[in-house]
Coordinates of C-alpha atoms and ligand atoms in Angstrom, one line a residue:
X1 CA -9.1 0.9 24.1
X2 CA -10.6 -2.3 24.9
X3 CA -13.8 -2.5 27.0
X4 CA -14.7 -6.0 28.5
X5 CA -18.4 -7.0 28.6
X6 CA -18.4 -10.4 30.1
X7 CA -17.7 -12.4 27.2
X8 CA -18.1 -9.6 24.8
X9 CA -15.3 -7.3 23.6
X10 CA -15.5 -3.9 21.9
X11 CA -12.6 -3.1 19.5
X12 CA -11.1 -0.2 18.1
X13 CA -10.2 1.0 14.7
X14 CA -6.6 0.7 14.0
X15 CA -6.5 2.5 10.5
X16 CA -5.2 6.0 10.2
X17 CA -7.6 8.9 9.3
X18 CA -8.5 10.2 5.8
X19 CA -5.5 10.8 3.5
X20 CA -6.0 12.8 0.5
X21 CA -5.4 11.0 -2.9
X22 CA -2.3 12.1 -4.9
X23 CA -1.2 11.5 -8.3
X24 CA 1.2 8.5 -9.1
X25 CA 4.7 9.1 -8.4
X26 CA 7.0 10.9 -10.9
X27 CA 9.4 8.1 -10.8
X28 CA 8.4 4.4 -10.6
X29 CA 10.4 2.1 -8.5
X30 CA 12.1 0.6 -11.4
X31 CA 13.2 4.0 -12.7
X32 CA 14.9 4.5 -9.3
X33 CA 16.7 1.1 -9.5
X34 CA 17.6 2.2 -13.2
X35 CA 19.1 5.4 -12.0
X36 CA 21.0 3.7 -9.5
X37 CA 22.8 1.3 -12.1
X38 CA 20.8 -1.6 -10.7
X39 CA 17.9 -2.1 -13.2
X40 CA 14.8 -4.4 -12.8
X41 CA 14.9 -7.5 -14.8
X42 CA 11.8 -8.6 -13.4
X43 CA 8.8 -6.4 -12.2
X44 CA 5.4 -7.8 -11.0
X45 CA 2.4 -6.1 -9.7
X46 CA -1.3 -6.6 -9.8
X47 CA -1.8 -3.0 -8.5
X48 CA 0.2 -0.6 -10.1
X49 CA 2.7 0.3 -12.8
X50 CA 6.4 0.1 -11.4
X51 CA 7.8 2.4 -14.2
X52 CA 6.6 5.9 -14.5
X53 CA 5.7 5.4 -18.2
X54 CA 4.5 1.8 -18.0
X55 CA 1.0 1.5 -19.4
X56 CA 1.0 -2.3 -20.6
X57 CA -0.5 -5.2 -19.2
X58 CA -0.2 -5.9 -15.4
X59 CA -2.0 -9.3 -15.2
X60 CA -4.3 -11.7 -17.0
X61 CA -7.6 -13.1 -15.5
X62 CA -9.1 -16.1 -17.1
X63 CA -12.9 -16.9 -16.7
X64 CA -14.3 -20.4 -16.0
X65 CA -15.4 -20.5 -19.6
X66 CA -11.8 -20.2 -20.6
X67 CA -11.9 -16.7 -21.9
X68 CA -9.1 -14.5 -21.0
X69 CA -8.7 -10.6 -20.4
X70 CA -5.4 -8.7 -19.8
X71 CA -5.7 -6.0 -17.2
X72 CA -3.8 -2.8 -17.8
X73 CA -3.0 0.4 -15.8
X74 CA -5.6 3.2 -15.8
X75 CA -3.0 5.5 -17.0
X76 CA 0.7 5.5 -17.7
X77 CA 2.4 4.8 -14.3
X78 CA -0.9 4.4 -12.7
X79 CA -3.0 2.0 -10.7
X80 CA -4.5 -1.2 -12.2
X81 CA -8.0 -1.1 -14.0
X82 CA -9.7 -3.3 -11.5
X83 CA -13.1 -2.3 -13.0
X84 CA -12.1 -4.0 -16.2
X85 CA -11.4 -7.2 -14.3
X86 CA -14.8 -7.0 -12.5
X87 CA -16.8 -6.1 -15.8
X88 CA -15.1 -9.3 -17.5
X89 CA -15.3 -11.6 -14.6
X90 CA -18.9 -10.9 -13.7
X91 CA -20.2 -11.9 -16.9
X92 CA -22.6 -14.9 -16.6
X93 CA -21.7 -15.3 -13.0
X94 CA -18.2 -16.5 -14.0
X95 CA -15.2 -16.8 -11.5
X96 CA -11.9 -15.7 -12.5
X97 CA -8.4 -16.7 -11.7
X98 CA -5.0 -14.9 -12.2
X99 CA -3.5 -16.7 -15.1
X100 CA -0.5 -14.4 -16.0
X101 CA 1.4 -12.0 -13.8
X102 CA 3.1 -9.9 -16.6
X103 CA 6.6 -8.7 -16.2
X104 CA 6.8 -5.0 -16.7
X105 CA 10.6 -5.0 -17.0
X106 CA 10.5 -5.8 -20.8
X107 CA 12.5 -8.9 -20.2
X108 CA 9.5 -11.1 -20.8
X109 CA 9.8 -12.8 -17.5
X110 CA 6.0 -13.4 -16.8
X111 CA 4.8 -15.8 -14.3
X112 CA 2.3 -18.4 -14.6
X113 CA 1.2 -21.2 -12.5
X114 CA 4.1 -23.4 -11.1
X115 CA 4.8 -26.9 -12.4
X116 CA 4.8 -30.0 -10.1
X117 CA 8.1 -30.4 -8.2
X118 CA 9.8 -32.6 -5.6
X119 CA 7.8 -35.8 -5.0
X120 CA 7.6 -35.5 -1.3
X121 CA 7.2 -31.6 -1.1
X122 CA 5.4 -30.3 -4.0
X123 CA 4.2 -33.3 -6.1
X124 CA 1.3 -31.4 -7.7
X125 CA 1.2 -28.5 -10.2
X126 CA 0.1 -25.5 -8.6
X127 CA -3.2 -23.4 -8.7
X128 CA -3.8 -20.0 -10.1
X129 CA -4.8 -17.4 -7.3
X130 CA -8.7 -16.5 -7.1
X131 CA -8.7 -13.1 -8.8
X132 CA -11.0 -11.2 -6.6
X133 CA -9.7 -12.8 -3.3
X134 CA -7.8 -9.7 -2.3
X135 CA -9.6 -6.3 -2.9
X136 CA -7.7 -3.4 -1.3
X137 CA -7.5 0.2 -2.0
X138 CA -4.5 1.8 -3.5
X139 CA -4.3 5.7 -3.5
X140 CA -8.1 5.7 -3.2
X141 CA -8.7 3.2 -6.0
X142 CA -10.0 -0.3 -5.7
X143 CA -7.2 -2.8 -7.0
X144 CA -6.7 -6.5 -6.4
X145 CA -3.7 -8.2 -4.7
X146 CA -2.6 -11.7 -5.4
X147 CA -3.8 -14.2 -2.6
X148 CA -1.6 -17.2 -2.1
X149 CA -3.4 -19.9 -0.4
X150 CA -1.9 -23.1 1.0
X151 CA -1.9 -26.7 -0.3
X152 CA 0.4 -29.2 1.5
X153 CA 3.3 -31.6 1.0
X154 CA 0.8 -34.2 0.2
X155 CA -2.4 -32.3 -0.7
X156 CA -2.9 -30.3 -4.1
X157 CA -4.3 -26.8 -4.3
X158 CA -1.2 -24.7 -3.6
X159 CA -1.2 -21.3 -5.3
X160 CA 2.0 -20.6 -6.8
X161 CA 3.6 -19.1 -9.7
X162 CA 7.0 -19.8 -11.5
X163 CA 9.1 -18.9 -14.5
X164 CA 11.5 -21.6 -15.5
X165 CA 12.8 -20.0 -18.8
X166 CA 13.9 -16.5 -17.6
X167 CA 15.9 -13.8 -19.5
X168 CA 18.3 -11.8 -17.8
X169 CA 17.9 -12.8 -14.2
X170 CA 21.0 -12.9 -12.1
X171 CA 22.7 -16.3 -12.2
X172 CA 25.5 -17.9 -10.2
X173 CA 27.0 -15.5 -7.6
X174 CA 26.3 -12.5 -9.4
X175 CA 24.6 -9.6 -7.2
X176 CA 21.0 -9.1 -7.3
X177 CA 18.3 -7.0 -5.1
X178 CA 14.8 -7.4 -4.7
X179 CA 11.8 -6.4 -2.7
X180 CA 8.0 -7.4 -2.3
X181 CA 5.0 -5.9 -0.9
X182 CA 3.1 -8.2 1.2
X183 CA 0.9 -8.4 4.1
X184 CA 1.8 -9.4 7.8
X185 CA -1.6 -10.5 8.7
X186 CA -1.8 -13.3 6.4
X187 CA 1.1 -15.6 7.0
X188 CA 2.0 -19.1 8.2
X189 CA 5.0 -21.2 9.2
X190 CA 5.0 -23.6 6.4
X191 CA 7.4 -23.7 3.5
X192 CA 7.6 -21.6 1.7
X193 CA 6.1 -18.1 1.1
X194 CA 8.9 -17.0 -1.4
X195 CA 9.5 -14.4 -4.0
X196 CA 12.8 -14.3 -6.0
X197 CA 15.5 -16.3 -7.6
X198 CA 14.9 -20.1 -7.5
X199 CA 15.7 -23.1 -9.7
X200 CA 14.8 -23.1 -13.2
X201 CA 13.9 -26.7 -12.8
X202 CA 12.1 -27.4 -9.5
X203 CA 13.6 -31.0 -9.6
X204 CA 17.1 -30.0 -9.6
X205 CA 18.3 -28.3 -6.5
X206 CA 20.7 -25.3 -6.9
X207 CA 21.1 -22.1 -4.7
X208 CA 18.3 -19.7 -4.0
X209 CA 18.2 -16.1 -3.5
X210 CA 14.6 -15.4 -2.6
X211 CA 12.4 -13.4 -0.1
X212 CA 10.8 -15.4 2.5
X213 CA 8.1 -14.0 4.6
X214 CA 6.3 -15.8 7.5
X215 CA 6.6 -17.5 10.8
X216 CA 8.7 -20.4 9.8
X217 CA 11.1 -21.3 12.5
X218 CA 13.0 -24.3 11.2
X219 CA 16.3 -22.5 10.9
X220 CA 16.4 -18.9 11.8
X221 CA 14.0 -16.8 13.8
X222 CA 13.6 -13.1 14.6
X223 CA 12.2 -11.4 17.8
X224 CA 8.7 -12.0 18.9
X225 CA 6.3 -14.2 17.1
X226 CA 6.8 -13.0 13.5
X227 CA 6.1 -12.8 10.8
X228 CA 9.9 -12.3 9.8
X229 CA 11.6 -11.5 6.6
X230 CA 14.3 -14.0 5.8
X231 CA 16.0 -15.5 2.8
X232 CA 15.4 -18.8 1.2
X233 CA 19.0 -19.8 0.1
X234 CA 17.8 -23.3 -0.6
X235 CA 17.9 -26.0 2.0
X236 CA 17.5 -23.3 4.6
X237 CA 15.6 -20.0 5.3
X238 CA 18.0 -17.5 7.2
X239 CA 18.2 -13.9 8.5
X240 CA 21.7 -13.7 9.4
X241 CA 25.0 -15.4 9.6
X242 CA 25.8 -18.0 11.9
X243 CA 26.0 -21.7 12.3
X244 CA 23.5 -23.8 10.2
X245 CA 22.4 -27.3 10.7
X246 CA 19.4 -29.3 11.2
X247 CA 17.8 -29.1 14.8
X248 CA 19.1 -25.7 15.7
X249 CA 17.0 -22.7 15.6
X250 CA 19.1 -19.4 15.6
X251 CA 17.8 -16.1 16.6
X252 CA 18.7 -12.7 14.9
X253 CA 18.0 -10.2 17.5
X254 CA 17.5 -7.6 14.8
X255 CA 14.9 -9.5 13.0
X256 CA 11.8 -7.8 13.8
X257 CA 8.2 -9.2 13.7
X258 CA 6.3 -7.2 11.0
X259 CA 2.6 -7.6 11.4
X260 CA 1.5 -4.6 9.4
X261 CA -1.2 -5.1 6.8
X262 CA 1.3 -3.9 4.1
X263 CA 4.9 -4.8 4.5
X264 CA 8.0 -3.9 2.4
X265 CA 10.3 -6.9 2.4
X266 CA 13.9 -6.4 0.9
X267 CA 16.8 -8.6 0.2
X268 CA 20.1 -8.0 -1.5
X269 CA 22.8 -10.6 -2.2
X270 CA 26.3 -9.4 -3.5
X271 CA 28.8 -11.4 -5.0
X272 CA 31.3 -13.2 -2.4
X273 CA 34.1 -10.6 -1.6
X274 CA 32.4 -7.7 -3.2
X275 CA 33.5 -4.4 -1.5
X276 CA 30.2 -2.6 -2.5
X277 CA 28.1 -3.8 0.5
X278 CA 26.5 -6.9 2.1
X279 CA 27.1 -9.5 0.9
X280 CA 23.8 -10.3 2.6
X281 CA 21.5 -7.7 3.3
X282 CA 17.7 -7.9 4.8
X283 CA 15.7 -4.8 5.4
X284 CA 12.0 -4.3 6.2
X285 CA 9.3 -2.0 7.3
X286 CA 5.8 -0.8 6.9
X287 CA 4.8 -0.1 3.4
X288 CA 2.3 2.4 4.5
X289 CA 4.8 4.8 6.4
X290 CA 8.3 5.3 7.7
X291 CA 11.5 4.0 6.6
X292 CA 13.2 0.7 6.2
X293 CA 15.1 -0.9 9.1
X294 CA 18.2 -3.0 8.5
X295 CA 17.5 -6.5 9.9
X296 CA 21.1 -8.1 8.7
X297 CA 23.8 -6.6 6.7
X298 CA 26.8 -8.7 6.9
X299 CA 28.1 -12.2 6.1
X300 CA 25.9 -15.1 4.7
X301 CA 25.3 -18.2 6.8
X302 CA 27.8 -20.9 6.9
X303 CA 27.9 -23.0 3.9
X304 CA 26.4 -20.2 1.6
X305 CA 29.5 -18.1 0.9
X306 CA 29.2 -18.2 -2.7
X307 CA 25.7 -18.8 -4.3
X308 CA 25.2 -20.9 -7.4
X309 CA 21.8 -19.3 -8.5
X310 CA 19.9 -20.8 -11.5
X311 CA 17.9 -17.6 -12.4
X312 CA 14.4 -18.9 -12.3
X313 CA 11.5 -17.1 -10.5
X314 CA 9.2 -18.2 -7.9
X315 CA 6.1 -16.6 -6.2
X316 CA 4.5 -18.4 -3.2
X317 CA 6.3 -21.4 -3.1
X318 CA 9.6 -23.1 -2.4
X319 CA 12.3 -23.8 -4.8
X320 CA 11.4 -27.4 -5.1
X321 CA 7.6 -26.3 -5.3
X322 CA 7.3 -26.9 -1.5
X323 CA 3.3 -26.4 -1.1
X324 CA 2.1 -25.3 2.4
X325 CA 2.6 -21.6 2.5
X326 CA 0.2 -18.6 2.5
X327 CA 0.7 -15.0 2.0
X328 CA -0.4 -12.0 0.1
X329 CA 1.5 -10.4 -2.8
X330 CA 1.0 -6.7 -4.2
X331 CA 4.1 -6.2 -5.9
X332 CA 7.8 -7.2 -6.1
X333 CA 10.8 -6.4 -8.4
X334 CA 14.2 -8.2 -9.0
X335 CA 17.2 -6.3 -10.3
X336 CA 20.8 -7.0 -11.4
X337 CA 23.4 -5.6 -9.1
X338 CA 23.6 -4.8 -5.6
X339 CA 21.3 -1.6 -5.0
X340 CA 22.6 1.1 -2.8
X341 CA 21.0 2.0 0.5
X342 CA 20.1 5.4 -1.1
X343 CA 18.1 3.5 -3.8
X344 CA 16.6 1.2 -1.1
X345 CA 15.4 4.4 0.8
X346 CA 14.0 6.0 -2.4
X347 CA 12.2 2.8 -3.2
X348 CA 10.6 2.7 0.2
X349 CA 9.4 6.3 -0.1
X350 CA 7.9 5.5 -3.4
X351 CA 6.0 2.7 -1.8
X352 CA 4.8 4.7 1.0
X353 CA 3.6 7.6 -1.4
X354 CA 1.9 4.9 -3.6
X355 CA -0.8 4.8 -1.0
X356 CA -1.3 1.2 0.0
X357 CA -4.6 1.0 2.1
X358 CA -5.2 4.6 1.5
X359 CA -8.9 4.8 1.1
X360 CA -10.4 8.3 0.8
X361 CA -13.8 7.0 -0.2
X362 CA -14.2 4.4 2.6
X363 CA -12.8 6.6 5.4
X364 CA -15.9 9.1 4.5
X365 CA -18.1 6.2 4.2
X366 CA -17.1 5.0 7.7
X367 CA -17.7 8.4 9.2
X368 CA -21.2 8.6 7.7
X369 CA -22.1 5.6 10.1
X370 CA -21.6 8.1 13.0
X371 CA -19.1 6.3 14.5
X372 CA -20.7 2.9 14.7
X373 CA -18.1 1.4 12.1
X374 CA -15.6 1.6 14.9
X375 CA -17.3 -1.1 16.8
X376 CA -16.9 -5.0 16.7
X377 CA -18.3 -7.3 19.1
X378 CA -17.3 -10.8 19.5
X379 CA -19.3 -13.1 21.8
X380 CA -19.7 -16.8 21.9
X381 CA -18.6 -17.6 18.5
X382 CA -20.3 -14.8 16.6
X383 CA -18.6 -11.6 15.5
X384 CA -20.9 -8.7 15.1
X385 CA -19.7 -5.6 13.0
X386 CA -21.8 -2.5 13.3
X387 CA -22.7 -1.0 10.0
X388 CA -21.7 -3.7 7.7
X389 CA -24.6 -6.0 6.5
X390 CA -22.9 -8.3 3.8
X391 CA -19.5 -9.0 2.5
X392 CA -16.6 -11.0 3.7
X393 CA -14.1 -10.6 6.4
X394 CA -10.6 -12.2 7.0
X395 CA -10.0 -13.0 10.6
X396 CA -6.4 -13.6 11.4
X397 CA -5.5 -15.6 14.7
X398 CA -2.6 -14.7 17.1
X399 CA -0.6 -17.4 15.2
X400 CA -1.1 -15.6 12.0
X401 CA -3.5 -18.2 10.3
X402 CA -6.4 -16.6 8.5
X403 CA -9.9 -17.6 7.4
X404 CA -12.3 -15.8 5.3
X405 CA -16.0 -15.6 6.7
X406 CA -19.2 -14.4 4.8
X407 CA -20.9 -11.7 6.8
X408 CA -24.7 -12.2 7.0
X409 CA -26.8 -9.5 8.5
X410 CA -23.9 -8.0 10.3
X411 CA -22.9 -11.2 11.8
X412 CA -20.0 -13.5 11.3
X413 CA -20.0 -17.0 12.5
X414 CA -16.4 -17.6 13.6
X415 CA -17.3 -20.4 16.1
X416 CA -15.6 -20.3 19.5
X417 CA -12.1 -19.0 19.5
X418 CA -9.3 -19.4 22.0
X419 CA -8.3 -16.3 23.8
X420 CA -5.9 -13.8 22.2
X421 CA -5.6 -10.8 19.8
X422 CA -7.2 -11.4 16.4
X423 CA -7.2 -9.1 13.5
X424 CA -10.3 -8.6 11.4
X425 CA -10.1 -7.3 7.8
X426 CA -13.3 -6.2 6.2
X427 CA -13.2 -7.1 2.4
X428 CA -16.4 -5.7 1.4
X429 CA -14.8 -3.3 -1.2
X430 CA -15.3 -0.2 0.9
X431 CA -13.6 -0.3 4.5
X432 CA -10.3 -2.3 4.4
X433 CA -8.5 -0.9 7.5
X434 CA -7.6 -3.9 9.8
X435 CA -9.0 -3.9 13.1
X436 CA -8.1 -6.0 16.3
X437 CA -10.5 -7.6 18.6
X438 CA -9.6 -9.3 21.7
X439 CA -11.0 -12.6 23.0
X440 CA -10.7 -12.7 26.9
X441 CA -11.1 -15.8 28.8
Ligands
AHR501 O1 15.2 -23.7 1.5 C1 13.9 -24.1 2.2 C2 13.3 -25.0 1.2 O2 13.9 -26.2 1.2 C3 13.3 -24.5 -0.3 O3 12.5 -23.7 -0.7 C4 12.9 -25.8 -0.9 O4 13.3 -25.9 -2.2 C5 13.5 -27.0 -0.1 O5 12.6 -28.0 0.2

């Protein structure tokens, strides 16, 4: 329902109603992969344990005074202890950044900020993510995601992580599977918001086998305006087989746009000639509900018949440290072996049950505002949010570009906006359900 008031627009709440909290799943996603014979060899999350028994470090934050603190789970198999981060980082008005994303697999494949790469595309060493930039609710508990903000090919500041000395990651044309939970409302088309297998050395090109998520349209595209799940195979980002080559964009009509606030993006690459599936499979869906849709399951693009993976790991950047991409990351794993469809389905069910965006407390808070929290009004450069006095909001434009704005006395000064459908996400630690607002001519 959108009601037009000259240049003012009312907007509706898109989030679902209250859902009851539940305990962490009996099996972690990596227990499911292990049971299927395709064990995790890298498992990263700032939000939760990915093994049912994992109670170790999830990530490390570093304060501006240089002191660090490891953030663990609240319980074995459970969510991250965000309160420990808040307590540590609030000391002396300090600001924290995420300095290590720990590998839960036991292989020691931890991620730290990426080193400089190609002189033209990623010449600067990367930055660490601001630790409190992405508060969300998971199963009713406050946790933080990893907010990857862009730099540029000729400007520093790209947030990105890498491991250049990995252990046990698939190499050559060996099969591997991976997924990540990302955000369909915070994307761009630059190269490349990637998670997965990349060069150990960003200066030496090899094959890649990494999930790409965003609106990049230099090689392949899907339907609509994106964002799409594709595979960065190096020197190309693809979502199906077919002719490759510069200057040609190829549509995969099965590649859906996934603009959900929480997206499951899954990629599997099998050995060439294997009879166990693929060799090139892309699946995706809403991480809050439903099952995965297969966007491609078949041959690899021309020129990528057999991969020569190096076994490095990247997050948020291209293989040569190409800077310019943006995205949000909540969790992701890499396995050895080509996971079965049954495992893919079980992993998606586990993710849905985990409760991304589920917020029993804030939904009650919202209702206590007598329905007024349902209302956003945008008029002549100012977004007014009933029931919210302070905090921050993330506004994403129809092209998927996001900006953070402070809220002051219920008002957000966005400046004049072109017509279109925008997404507004409140980052006040209470209500995080995204809402759309429409700017009419
Ligand atoms: O394949 C797309 C990008 O091309 C890679 O991520 C990067 O290494 C290269 O510039």
